[in-house]
Amino acid sequence: MRRRRFLTGALTAGAAGAGAAAIAGSYPRPALAQSRIEWRMVTAWPKGLPGLGSSAERLAERIGQLSAGRLTVKVFAGGELVSPLQGLAAVSQGMAEMAHDFALYHIGQLPAAGFFSAVPFGLTPAEFNGWINFGGGQELWDELYDSVGAKPFLAGNTGVQMGGWFLDEVNDVADLKGRRFSIPGYGGDALKKLGVETVTLSSGELFGRLQDRSIDGAEWIGPYNDLSLGLYKITKLYYWPGFQEPGTGLECVVDKAKFAALPDDLRQIVAAACQAENDLTSAEYSGRSPGALATLVNEHGVKLKKFSRDLLMAFGSAASDVVGEVLEGGDDITRRIVTSYLRHRKSALVWSRITDGGYLAARDLGFRFPDGSTS
């Protein structure tokens, strides 16, 4: 029954709303000939988008190479087969064998899904990887997606994101009230509590909506992608830190039945390819973002604006309320996911404070290094 409700709700939304069952019949079917299997991967990204889009392409290419062509994956940009935000529903309905997106896009159908992507003031990328792989996160994720016939894999991380682009300055909570802002997931739910009208837009929609001022601001990952989207052409106000997504995990979702039907070696190849891409995408964002930020600031006149302490405290209180509501109002699997996540967060706070936090504070003391920089 839960799977039926999910499909009905998700596939009547957005671009998929024209009758999912009828549309599905017109899609190209996967090829299976002479032991060669072809899968379709739908994504949430525009074609050619650096980072996210290139990650999906790399993943598909790696699977084909490791399998010596026995399993090939055809990648579709967001909107080519289904709406960019409907990847999980497409896999569940049989429109595609794989999807590449963010789990937080699916909290309307699976309220705990966002814990496998990003939680405001939640886990950092390293902490998140620890929870997924050694803290019981993957097992809970599998159980949650089993209800919709899917198998999830962690396939990347954007790192700590920026706070977003604003058309006008935001100095206190009063400045937020009545503004319309594009932000997905629990971060959007937190801003609603502060009087913000939130929407969830795909990356391809952001430029136009900012340009015609139908939204007052938008957050979209960080400088590596924001530079490529050209958002600096609309506004120069770029806020930090990204409290809403402190390290956003990418997911590769696979049709569970199709995955189970693969020979064992191909299943291992899919899993290994996702693990490799998780590492590589994280490195890509870490490696490319500093240069992109410098370009935004030095060549395009972008102004970096830090959220005030009062704003961050308000964001934190609102985020706490949101997480508490998901916990208290959730079903059994939701409560177990949130409880596990919070338990890992609590233990990670101590460790991260004396390791990453302590080291970064020490590096920032201001001594001179051979490259001429002072922290």
mmCIF file of C-alpha atoms in Angstrom:
data_model
loop_
_atom_site.group_PDB
_atom_site.id
_atom_site.type_symbol
_atom_site.label_atom_id
_atom_site.label_comp_id
_atom_site.label_asym_id
_atom_site.label_seq_id
_atom_site.Cartn_x
_atom_site.Cartn_y
_atom_site.Cartn_z
ATOM 1 C CA MET A 1 0.000 0.000 0.000
ATOM 2 C CA ARG A 2 2.834 2.410 0.861
ATOM 3 C CA ARG A 3 4.534 1.795 -2.473
ATOM 4 C CA ARG A 4 1.230 2.467 -4.280
ATOM 5 C CA ARG A 5 0.767 5.777 -2.461
ATOM 6 C CA PHE A 6 4.340 6.812 -3.258
ATOM 7 C CA LEU A 7 3.974 6.157 -6.968
ATOM 8 C CA THR A 8 0.625 7.889 -7.160
ATOM 9 C CA GLY A 9 1.839 10.979 -5.350
ATOM 10 C CA ALA A 10 5.228 11.299 -6.957
ATOM 11 C CA LEU A 11 4.372 10.557 -10.563
ATOM 12 C CA THR A 12 1.444 12.914 -10.745
ATOM 13 C CA ALA A 13 3.752 15.816 -9.903
ATOM 14 C CA GLY A 14 5.680 18.082 -12.269
ATOM 15 C CA ALA A 15 6.538 16.991 -15.762
ATOM 16 C CA ALA A 16 5.529 13.413 -15.011
ATOM 17 C CA GLY A 17 1.938 14.397 -14.330
ATOM 18 C CA ALA A 18 0.614 13.733 -17.812
ATOM 19 C CA GLY A 19 -0.146 10.125 -17.024
ATOM 20 C CA ALA A 20 2.828 8.129 -15.889
ATOM 21 C CA ALA A 21 1.616 4.733 -16.987
ATOM 22 C CA ALA A 22 0.833 5.887 -20.502
ATOM 23 C CA ILE A 23 4.098 7.748 -20.865
ATOM 24 C CA ALA A 24 6.106 4.851 -19.508
ATOM 25 C CA GLY A 25 4.854 2.658 -22.346
ATOM 26 C CA SER A 26 6.423 4.989 -24.906
ATOM 27 C CA TYR A 27 9.901 4.981 -23.341
ATOM 28 C CA PRO A 28 12.696 2.960 -24.917
ATOM 29 C CA ARG A 29 12.932 -0.396 -23.180
ATOM 30 C CA PRO A 30 16.271 -1.730 -21.883
ATOM 31 C CA ALA A 31 18.127 -3.951 -24.283
ATOM 32 C CA LEU A 32 19.104 -7.521 -23.415
ATOM 33 C CA ALA A 33 20.843 -9.394 -26.164
ATOM 34 C CA GLN A 34 23.718 -11.846 -26.187
ATOM 35 C CA SER A 35 24.344 -11.290 -22.455
ATOM 36 C CA ARG A 36 24.557 -7.521 -22.965
ATOM 37 C CA ILE A 37 22.336 -5.492 -20.657
ATOM 38 C CA GLU A 38 21.495 -1.833 -21.207
ATOM 39 C CA TRP A 39 20.108 0.263 -18.388
ATOM 40 C CA ARG A 40 18.730 3.797 -18.368
ATOM 41 C CA MET A 41 19.830 6.335 -15.764
ATOM 42 C CA VAL A 42 17.675 9.423 -15.220
ATOM 43 C CA THR A 43 19.306 12.362 -13.479
ATOM 44 C CA ALA A 44 18.272 15.614 -11.852
ATOM 45 C CA TRP A 45 20.935 17.619 -13.719
ATOM 46 C CA PRO A 46 21.123 19.590 -16.961
ATOM 47 C CA LYS A 47 23.287 18.015 -19.625
ATOM 48 C CA GLY A 48 26.933 18.950 -19.181
ATOM 49 C CA LEU A 49 26.598 20.336 -15.637
ATOM 50 C CA PRO A 50 30.049 20.159 -13.981
ATOM 51 C CA GLY A 51 30.295 18.014 -10.891
ATOM 52 C CA LEU A 52 26.848 16.501 -10.641
ATOM 53 C CA GLY A 53 26.295 15.900 -14.337
ATOM 54 C CA SER A 54 29.844 14.750 -14.990
ATOM 55 C CA SER A 55 29.591 12.438 -11.964
ATOM 56 C CA ALA A 56 26.609 10.632 -13.480
ATOM 57 C CA GLU A 57 28.443 10.279 -16.793
ATOM 58 C CA ARG A 58 31.577 8.962 -15.094
ATOM 59 C CA LEU A 59 29.569 6.455 -13.097
ATOM 60 C CA ALA A 60 27.892 5.102 -16.210
ATOM 61 C CA GLU A 61 31.209 4.941 -18.059
ATOM 62 C CA ARG A 62 32.927 3.141 -15.178
ATOM 63 C CA ILE A 63 30.196 0.483 -15.011
ATOM 64 C CA GLY A 64 30.542 -0.141 -18.746
ATOM 65 C CA GLN A 65 34.325 -0.375 -18.560
ATOM 66 C CA LEU A 66 34.489 -2.616 -15.501
ATOM 67 C CA SER A 67 31.900 -4.964 -16.997
ATOM 68 C CA ALA A 68 33.659 -5.034 -20.380
ATOM 69 C CA GLY A 69 30.424 -3.832 -21.971
ATOM 70 C CA ARG A 70 28.185 -6.497 -20.458
ATOM 71 C CA LEU A 71 26.283 -3.794 -18.537
ATOM 72 C CA THR A 72 26.006 -0.385 -20.170
ATOM 73 C CA VAL A 73 24.163 2.629 -18.811
ATOM 74 C CA LYS A 74 22.592 5.362 -20.959
ATOM 75 C CA VAL A 75 22.390 8.667 -19.087
ATOM 76 C CA PHE A 76 19.444 11.037 -19.502
ATOM 77 C CA ALA A 77 19.584 14.648 -18.353
ATOM 78 C CA GLY A 78 16.886 16.023 -16.111
ATOM 79 C CA GLY A 79 13.660 16.474 -18.072
ATOM 80 C CA GLU A 80 14.576 14.152 -20.945
ATOM 81 C CA LEU A 81 12.551 11.206 -19.628
ATOM 82 C CA VAL A 82 11.052 12.520 -16.394
ATOM 83 C CA SER A 83 11.023 15.710 -14.361
ATOM 84 C CA PRO A 84 14.457 16.388 -12.819
ATOM 85 C CA LEU A 85 13.140 15.796 -9.295
ATOM 86 C CA GLN A 86 11.347 12.502 -9.975
ATOM 87 C CA GLY A 87 14.236 10.044 -10.229
ATOM 88 C CA LEU A 88 13.194 7.693 -7.433
ATOM 89 C CA ALA A 89 9.644 7.507 -8.698
ATOM 90 C CA ALA A 90 10.915 6.766 -12.215
ATOM 91 C CA VAL A 91 12.946 3.813 -10.934
ATOM 92 C CA SER A 92 10.025 2.515 -8.882
ATOM 93 C CA GLN A 93 7.665 2.758 -11.862
ATOM 94 C CA GLY A 94 10.059 1.002 -14.240
ATOM 95 C CA MET A 95 10.738 4.051 -16.413
ATOM 96 C CA ALA A 96 14.459 3.696 -15.676
ATOM 97 C CA GLU A 97 16.739 1.199 -13.987
ATOM 98 C CA MET A 98 18.834 3.873 -12.251
ATOM 99 C CA ALA A 99 18.539 7.433 -10.975
ATOM 100 C CA HIS A 100 21.209 9.928 -9.942
ATOM 101 C CA ASP A 101 20.047 12.734 -7.644
ATOM 102 C CA PHE A 102 19.716 13.889 -4.028
ATOM 103 C CA ALA A 103 17.669 11.867 -1.552
ATOM 104 C CA LEU A 104 16.300 15.096 -0.060
ATOM 105 C CA TYR A 105 14.202 15.534 -3.213
ATOM 106 C CA HIS A 106 11.990 12.687 -1.999
ATOM 107 C CA ILE A 107 10.997 13.758 1.519
ATOM 108 C CA GLY A 108 7.477 14.534 0.301
ATOM 109 C CA GLN A 109 6.962 10.785 -0.199
ATOM 110 C CA LEU A 110 9.526 9.386 2.260
ATOM 111 C CA PRO A 111 9.894 11.918 5.098
ATOM 112 C CA ALA A 112 13.178 10.436 6.363
ATOM 113 C CA ALA A 113 14.863 10.339 2.932
ATOM 114 C CA GLY A 114 16.671 13.610 3.512
ATOM 115 C CA PHE A 115 18.769 12.095 6.281
ATOM 116 C CA PHE A 116 20.591 10.242 3.505
ATOM 117 C CA SER A 117 21.437 13.528 1.814
ATOM 118 C CA ALA A 118 21.741 16.552 4.128
ATOM 119 C CA VAL A 119 20.341 17.805 7.425
ATOM 120 C CA PRO A 120 20.746 21.437 8.570
ATOM 121 C CA PHE A 121 23.539 21.606 11.157
ATOM 122 C CA GLY A 122 23.910 17.856 10.689
ATOM 123 C CA LEU A 123 26.814 15.638 9.701
ATOM 124 C CA THR A 124 29.842 16.809 7.750
ATOM 125 C CA PRO A 125 30.891 14.745 4.709
ATOM 126 C CA ALA A 126 33.366 12.644 6.714
ATOM 127 C CA GLU A 127 30.874 12.117 9.528
ATOM 128 C CA PHE A 128 28.159 11.230 7.023
ATOM 129 C CA ASN A 129 30.355 8.634 5.297
ATOM 130 C CA GLY A 130 31.105 7.173 8.712
ATOM 131 C CA TRP A 131 27.429 6.880 9.581
ATOM 132 C CA ILE A 132 26.478 5.329 6.244
ATOM 133 C CA ASN A 133 29.285 2.777 6.190
ATOM 134 C CA PHE A 134 29.976 2.038 9.853
ATOM 135 C CA GLY A 135 27.080 3.492 11.827
ATOM 136 C CA GLY A 136 24.123 1.530 10.460
ATOM 137 C CA GLY A 137 23.045 4.182 7.974
ATOM 138 C CA GLN A 138 23.212 2.019 4.851
ATOM 139 C CA GLU A 139 21.061 -0.709 6.378
ATOM 140 C CA LEU A 140 18.388 1.803 7.355
ATOM 141 C CA TRP A 141 18.555 3.419 3.914
ATOM 142 C CA ASP A 142 18.081 0.028 2.266
ATOM 143 C CA GLU A 143 15.069 -0.660 4.463
ATOM 144 C CA LEU A 144 13.477 2.708 3.707
ATOM 145 C CA TYR A 145 13.858 2.389 -0.073
ATOM 146 C CA ASP A 146 12.795 -1.247 -0.041
ATOM 147 C CA SER A 147 9.245 0.066 0.450
ATOM 148 C CA VAL A 148 9.376 1.551 -3.062
ATOM 149 C CA GLY A 149 11.319 -1.278 -4.726
ATOM 150 C CA ALA A 150 14.668 0.505 -4.890
ATOM 151 C CA LYS A 151 18.250 -0.091 -3.744
ATOM 152 C CA PRO A 152 20.275 3.052 -2.857
ATOM 153 C CA PHE A 153 24.005 3.635 -3.101
ATOM 154 C CA LEU A 154 26.039 6.599 -1.893
ATOM 155 C CA ALA A 155 27.696 8.083 -4.974
ATOM 156 C CA GLY A 156 29.308 11.399 -4.046
ATOM 157 C CA ASN A 157 29.312 14.416 -1.787
ATOM 158 C CA THR A 158 29.339 18.129 -2.585
ATOM 159 C CA GLY A 159 31.034 19.101 0.679
ATOM 160 C CA VAL A 160 29.799 21.969 2.839
ATOM 161 C CA GLN A 161 27.660 24.208 0.658
ATOM 162 C CA MET A 162 27.238 27.978 0.481
ATOM 163 C CA GLY A 163 24.279 29.748 2.079
ATOM 164 C CA GLY A 164 22.927 31.023 -1.212
ATOM 165 C CA TRP A 165 22.391 34.037 -3.459
ATOM 166 C CA PHE A 166 20.155 36.907 -2.369
ATOM 167 C CA LEU A 167 18.863 39.812 -4.424
ATOM 168 C CA ASP A 168 18.916 42.032 -1.324
ATOM 169 C CA GLU A 169 20.922 41.947 1.881
ATOM 170 C CA VAL A 170 19.784 39.789 4.792
ATOM 171 C CA ASN A 171 20.946 41.132 8.139
ATOM 172 C CA ASP A 172 18.404 39.734 10.590
ATOM 173 C CA VAL A 173 15.370 37.487 10.814
ATOM 174 C CA ALA A 174 13.026 40.357 9.984
ATOM 175 C CA ASP A 175 14.709 40.651 6.566
ATOM 176 C CA LEU A 176 13.672 37.078 5.756
ATOM 177 C CA LYS A 177 9.953 37.428 6.307
ATOM 178 C CA GLY A 178 7.910 37.322 3.140
ATOM 179 C CA ARG A 179 10.827 36.517 0.887
ATOM 180 C CA ARG A 180 10.582 33.744 -1.685
ATOM 181 C CA PHE A 181 13.613 31.466 -1.727
ATOM 182 C CA SER A 182 14.524 28.305 -3.626
ATOM 183 C CA ILE A 183 15.825 25.725 -1.180
ATOM 184 C CA PRO A 184 14.983 22.013 -0.920
ATOM 185 C CA GLY A 185 14.711 19.593 1.962
ATOM 186 C CA TYR A 186 14.723 20.223 5.685
ATOM 187 C CA GLY A 187 16.618 23.488 5.179
ATOM 188 C CA GLY A 188 13.591 24.794 3.326
ATOM 189 C CA ASP A 189 11.322 23.592 6.121
ATOM 190 C CA ALA A 190 13.487 25.480 8.629
ATOM 191 C CA LEU A 191 13.286 28.723 6.647
ATOM 192 C CA LYS A 192 9.502 28.404 6.468
ATOM 193 C CA LYS A 193 9.429 28.654 10.238
ATOM 194 C CA LEU A 194 11.173 32.030 9.913
ATOM 195 C CA GLY A 195 8.577 33.415 7.515
ATOM 196 C CA VAL A 196 10.226 32.517 4.205
ATOM 197 C CA GLU A 197 8.138 31.223 1.316
ATOM 198 C CA THR A 198 10.176 28.348 -0.093
ATOM 199 C CA VAL A 199 10.114 26.497 -3.393
ATOM 200 C CA THR A 200 12.195 23.638 -4.739
ATOM 201 C CA LEU A 201 13.510 24.355 -8.217
ATOM 202 C CA SER A 202 15.840 22.353 -10.404
ATOM 203 C CA SER A 203 19.192 23.905 -11.256
ATOM 204 C CA GLY A 204 18.050 24.699 -14.777
ATOM 205 C CA GLU A 205 15.251 26.928 -13.488
ATOM 206 C CA LEU A 206 17.225 29.102 -11.077
ATOM 207 C CA PHE A 207 18.737 31.673 -13.443
ATOM 208 C CA GLY A 208 15.455 32.594 -15.100
ATOM 209 C CA ARG A 209 13.521 32.759 -11.851
ATOM 210 C CA LEU A 210 16.126 35.024 -10.249
ATOM 211 C CA GLN A 211 16.268 37.162 -13.358
ATOM 212 C CA ASP A 212 12.511 37.798 -13.439
ATOM 213 C CA ARG A 213 12.509 38.237 -9.636
ATOM 214 C CA SER A 214 9.841 35.603 -9.108
ATOM 215 C CA ILE A 215 12.180 34.427 -6.336
ATOM 216 C CA ASP A 216 14.247 36.629 -4.043
ATOM 217 C CA GLY A 217 17.118 34.196 -3.679
ATOM 218 C CA ALA A 218 18.334 30.657 -4.176
ATOM 219 C CA GLU A 219 20.868 28.215 -2.809
ATOM 220 C CA TRP A 220 22.519 25.803 -5.167
ATOM 221 C CA ILE A 221 25.513 23.911 -3.789
ATOM 222 C CA GLY A 222 28.580 26.157 -4.086
ATOM 223 C CA PRO A 223 30.939 28.099 -6.349
ATOM 224 C CA TYR A 224 31.883 25.205 -8.647
ATOM 225 C CA ASN A 225 28.305 24.800 -9.872
ATOM 226 C CA ASP A 226 27.098 28.336 -9.217
ATOM 227 C CA LEU A 227 29.781 29.716 -11.522
ATOM 228 C CA SER A 228 28.678 27.420 -14.345
ATOM 229 C CA LEU A 229 25.027 28.406 -13.840
ATOM 230 C CA GLY A 230 25.893 32.093 -14.134
ATOM 231 C CA LEU A 231 24.001 33.145 -11.015
ATOM 232 C CA TYR A 232 26.539 35.921 -10.380
ATOM 233 C CA LYS A 233 25.121 37.728 -13.422
ATOM 234 C CA ILE A 234 21.888 38.362 -11.513
ATOM 235 C CA THR A 235 23.179 39.263 -8.047
ATOM 236 C CA LYS A 236 26.533 39.707 -6.361
ATOM 237 C CA LEU A 237 25.401 38.856 -2.804
ATOM 238 C CA TYR A 238 26.698 35.381 -1.925
ATOM 239 C CA TYR A 239 26.093 34.256 1.662
ATOM 240 C CA TRP A 240 27.885 31.738 3.857
ATOM 241 C CA PRO A 241 28.071 29.335 5.690
ATOM 242 C CA GLY A 242 25.709 26.770 4.208
ATOM 243 C CA PHE A 243 24.001 25.667 7.408
ATOM 244 C CA GLN A 244 21.267 23.952 5.397
ATOM 245 C CA GLU A 245 23.510 21.401 3.689
ATOM 246 C CA PRO A 246 26.786 20.790 5.549
ATOM 247 C CA GLY A 247 27.820 17.991 3.205
ATOM 248 C CA THR A 248 25.252 16.716 0.755
ATOM 249 C CA GLY A 249 25.386 13.083 -0.299
ATOM 250 C CA LEU A 250 24.607 12.101 -3.876
ATOM 251 C CA GLU A 251 22.624 8.938 -4.407
ATOM 252 C CA CYS A 252 22.531 6.360 -7.158
ATOM 253 C CA VAL A 253 19.222 4.514 -6.929
ATOM 254 C CA VAL A 254 18.780 1.176 -8.665
ATOM 255 C CA ASP A 255 15.667 -0.873 -9.359
ATOM 256 C CA LYS A 256 15.946 -3.511 -6.638
ATOM 257 C CA ALA A 257 14.500 -6.370 -8.676
ATOM 258 C CA LYS A 258 16.671 -5.574 -11.709
ATOM 259 C CA PHE A 259 19.719 -5.321 -9.478
ATOM 260 C CA ALA A 260 18.978 -8.669 -7.817
ATOM 261 C CA ALA A 261 18.614 -10.285 -11.257
ATOM 262 C CA LEU A 262 22.157 -9.316 -12.271
ATOM 263 C CA PRO A 263 24.948 -11.882 -12.017
ATOM 264 C CA ASP A 264 26.943 -11.506 -8.820
ATOM 265 C CA ASP A 265 29.962 -9.948 -10.512
ATOM 266 C CA LEU A 266 27.836 -7.238 -12.139
ATOM 267 C CA ARG A 267 26.196 -6.418 -8.809
ATOM 268 C CA GLN A 268 29.658 -6.014 -7.323
ATOM 269 C CA ILE A 269 30.691 -3.806 -10.233
ATOM 270 C CA VAL A 270 27.716 -1.456 -9.699
ATOM 271 C CA ALA A 271 28.497 -1.217 -5.989
ATOM 272 C CA ALA A 272 32.239 -0.666 -6.596
ATOM 273 C CA ALA A 273 31.566 1.974 -9.257
ATOM 274 C CA CYS A 274 29.328 3.908 -6.863
ATOM 275 C CA GLN A 275 31.973 3.726 -4.126
ATOM 276 C CA ALA A 276 34.648 4.970 -6.517
ATOM 277 C CA GLU A 277 32.412 7.820 -7.645
ATOM 278 C CA ASN A 278 31.641 8.737 -4.042
ATOM 279 C CA ASP A 279 35.358 9.277 -3.499
ATOM 280 C CA LEU A 280 36.012 11.011 -6.821
ATOM 281 C CA THR A 281 33.070 13.415 -6.711
ATOM 282 C CA SER A 282 33.964 14.484 -3.192
ATOM 283 C CA ALA A 283 37.515 15.153 -4.379
ATOM 284 C CA GLU A 284 36.245 17.035 -7.435
ATOM 285 C CA TYR A 285 34.215 19.474 -5.353
ATOM 286 C CA SER A 286 37.050 19.921 -2.883
ATOM 287 C CA GLY A 287 39.512 20.486 -5.716
ATOM 288 C CA ARG A 288 37.432 22.741 -7.968
ATOM 289 C CA SER A 289 35.520 24.925 -5.502
ATOM 290 C CA PRO A 290 38.406 27.130 -4.266
ATOM 291 C CA GLY A 291 39.350 28.212 -7.800
ATOM 292 C CA ALA A 292 35.719 28.796 -8.742
ATOM 293 C CA LEU A 293 35.218 30.963 -5.659
ATOM 294 C CA ALA A 294 38.287 33.022 -6.540
ATOM 295 C CA THR A 295 36.909 33.526 -10.055
ATOM 296 C CA LEU A 296 33.545 34.663 -8.718
ATOM 297 C CA VAL A 297 35.132 37.170 -6.361
ATOM 298 C CA ASN A 298 38.070 38.437 -8.410
ATOM 299 C CA GLU A 299 36.647 38.388 -11.930
ATOM 300 C CA HIS A 300 32.910 38.876 -11.385
ATOM 301 C CA GLY A 301 32.780 41.117 -8.351
ATOM 302 C CA VAL A 302 30.844 38.753 -6.111
ATOM 303 C CA LYS A 303 30.616 39.877 -2.474
ATOM 304 C CA LEU A 304 30.931 37.209 0.192
ATOM 305 C CA LYS A 305 28.512 37.928 3.049
ATOM 306 C CA LYS A 306 28.576 36.009 6.312
ATOM 307 C CA PHE A 307 25.283 35.271 8.028
ATOM 308 C CA SER A 308 25.096 37.076 11.369
ATOM 309 C CA ARG A 309 25.311 35.128 14.615
ATOM 310 C CA ASP A 310 21.670 35.990 15.354
ATOM 311 C CA LEU A 311 20.603 34.606 11.992
ATOM 312 C CA LEU A 312 22.603 31.407 12.475
ATOM 313 C CA MET A 313 21.087 30.927 15.934
ATOM 314 C CA ALA A 314 17.614 31.393 14.462
ATOM 315 C CA PHE A 315 18.412 28.946 11.669
ATOM 316 C CA GLY A 316 19.681 26.440 14.217
ATOM 317 C CA SER A 317 16.608 26.679 16.429
ATOM 318 C CA ALA A 318 14.287 26.302 13.437
ATOM 319 C CA ALA A 319 16.302 23.332 12.129
ATOM 320 C CA SER A 320 16.108 21.667 15.536
ATOM 321 C CA ASP A 321 12.332 22.043 15.483
ATOM 322 C CA VAL A 322 12.125 20.516 12.000
ATOM 323 C CA VAL A 323 14.233 17.478 12.922
ATOM 324 C CA GLY A 324 12.209 17.013 16.104
ATOM 325 C CA GLU A 325 8.960 17.085 14.163
ATOM 326 C CA VAL A 326 10.198 14.463 11.699
ATOM 327 C CA LEU A 327 11.189 12.267 14.647
ATOM 328 C CA GLU A 328 7.996 12.698 16.636
ATOM 329 C CA GLY A 329 5.621 12.455 13.686
ATOM 330 C CA GLY A 330 7.316 9.620 11.851
ATOM 331 C CA ASP A 331 6.523 5.964 11.468
ATOM 332 C CA ASP A 332 8.767 3.245 12.889
ATOM 333 C CA ILE A 333 11.436 3.333 10.168
ATOM 334 C CA THR A 334 11.524 7.137 10.220
ATOM 335 C CA ARG A 335 12.028 7.234 13.979
ATOM 336 C CA ARG A 336 14.802 4.641 13.793
ATOM 337 C CA ILE A 337 16.584 6.571 11.035
ATOM 338 C CA VAL A 338 16.415 9.900 12.862
ATOM 339 C CA THR A 339 17.454 8.317 16.173
ATOM 340 C CA SER A 340 20.445 6.603 14.567
ATOM 341 C CA TYR A 341 21.503 9.788 12.769
ATOM 342 C CA LEU A 342 21.262 11.920 15.906
ATOM 343 C CA ARG A 343 23.176 9.358 17.945
ATOM 344 C CA HIS A 344 26.008 9.448 15.428
ATOM 345 C CA ARG A 345 25.906 13.259 15.292
ATOM 346 C CA LYS A 346 26.181 13.505 19.081
ATOM 347 C CA SER A 347 29.235 11.270 19.246
ATOM 348 C CA ALA A 348 30.819 12.945 16.202
ATOM 349 C CA LEU A 349 30.519 16.405 17.781
ATOM 350 C CA VAL A 350 33.150 15.604 20.389
ATOM 351 C CA TRP A 351 35.563 13.972 17.954
ATOM 352 C CA SER A 352 35.200 16.606 15.230
ATOM 353 C CA ARG A 353 35.557 19.461 17.707
ATOM 354 C CA ILE A 354 39.000 18.283 18.841
ATOM 355 C CA THR A 355 40.183 17.049 15.430
ATOM 356 C CA ASP A 356 38.875 19.014 12.415
ATOM 357 C CA GLY A 357 37.648 21.947 14.500
ATOM 358 C CA GLY A 358 40.775 22.116 16.611
ATOM 359 C CA TYR A 359 43.103 21.819 13.647
ATOM 360 C CA LEU A 360 41.295 24.467 11.561
ATOM 361 C CA ALA A 361 41.333 26.857 14.515
ATOM 362 C CA ALA A 362 45.078 26.272 14.902
ATOM 363 C CA ARG A 363 45.718 26.761 11.166
ATOM 364 C CA ASP A 364 43.802 30.031 11.356
ATOM 365 C CA LEU A 365 46.042 31.636 14.003
ATOM 366 C CA GLY A 366 47.716 33.942 11.505
ATOM 367 C CA PHE A 367 51.310 32.737 11.147
ATOM 368 C CA ARG A 368 52.974 33.076 7.751
ATOM 369 C CA PHE A 369 53.529 30.051 5.518
ATOM 370 C CA PRO A 370 56.022 29.620 2.615
ATOM 371 C CA ASP A 371 53.293 30.342 0.069
ATOM 372 C CA GLY A 372 52.988 33.836 1.545
ATOM 373 C CA SER A 373 49.579 33.229 3.072
ATOM 374 C CA THR A 374 48.583 34.039 6.608
ATOM 375 C CA SER A 375 45.692 32.015 7.965
#
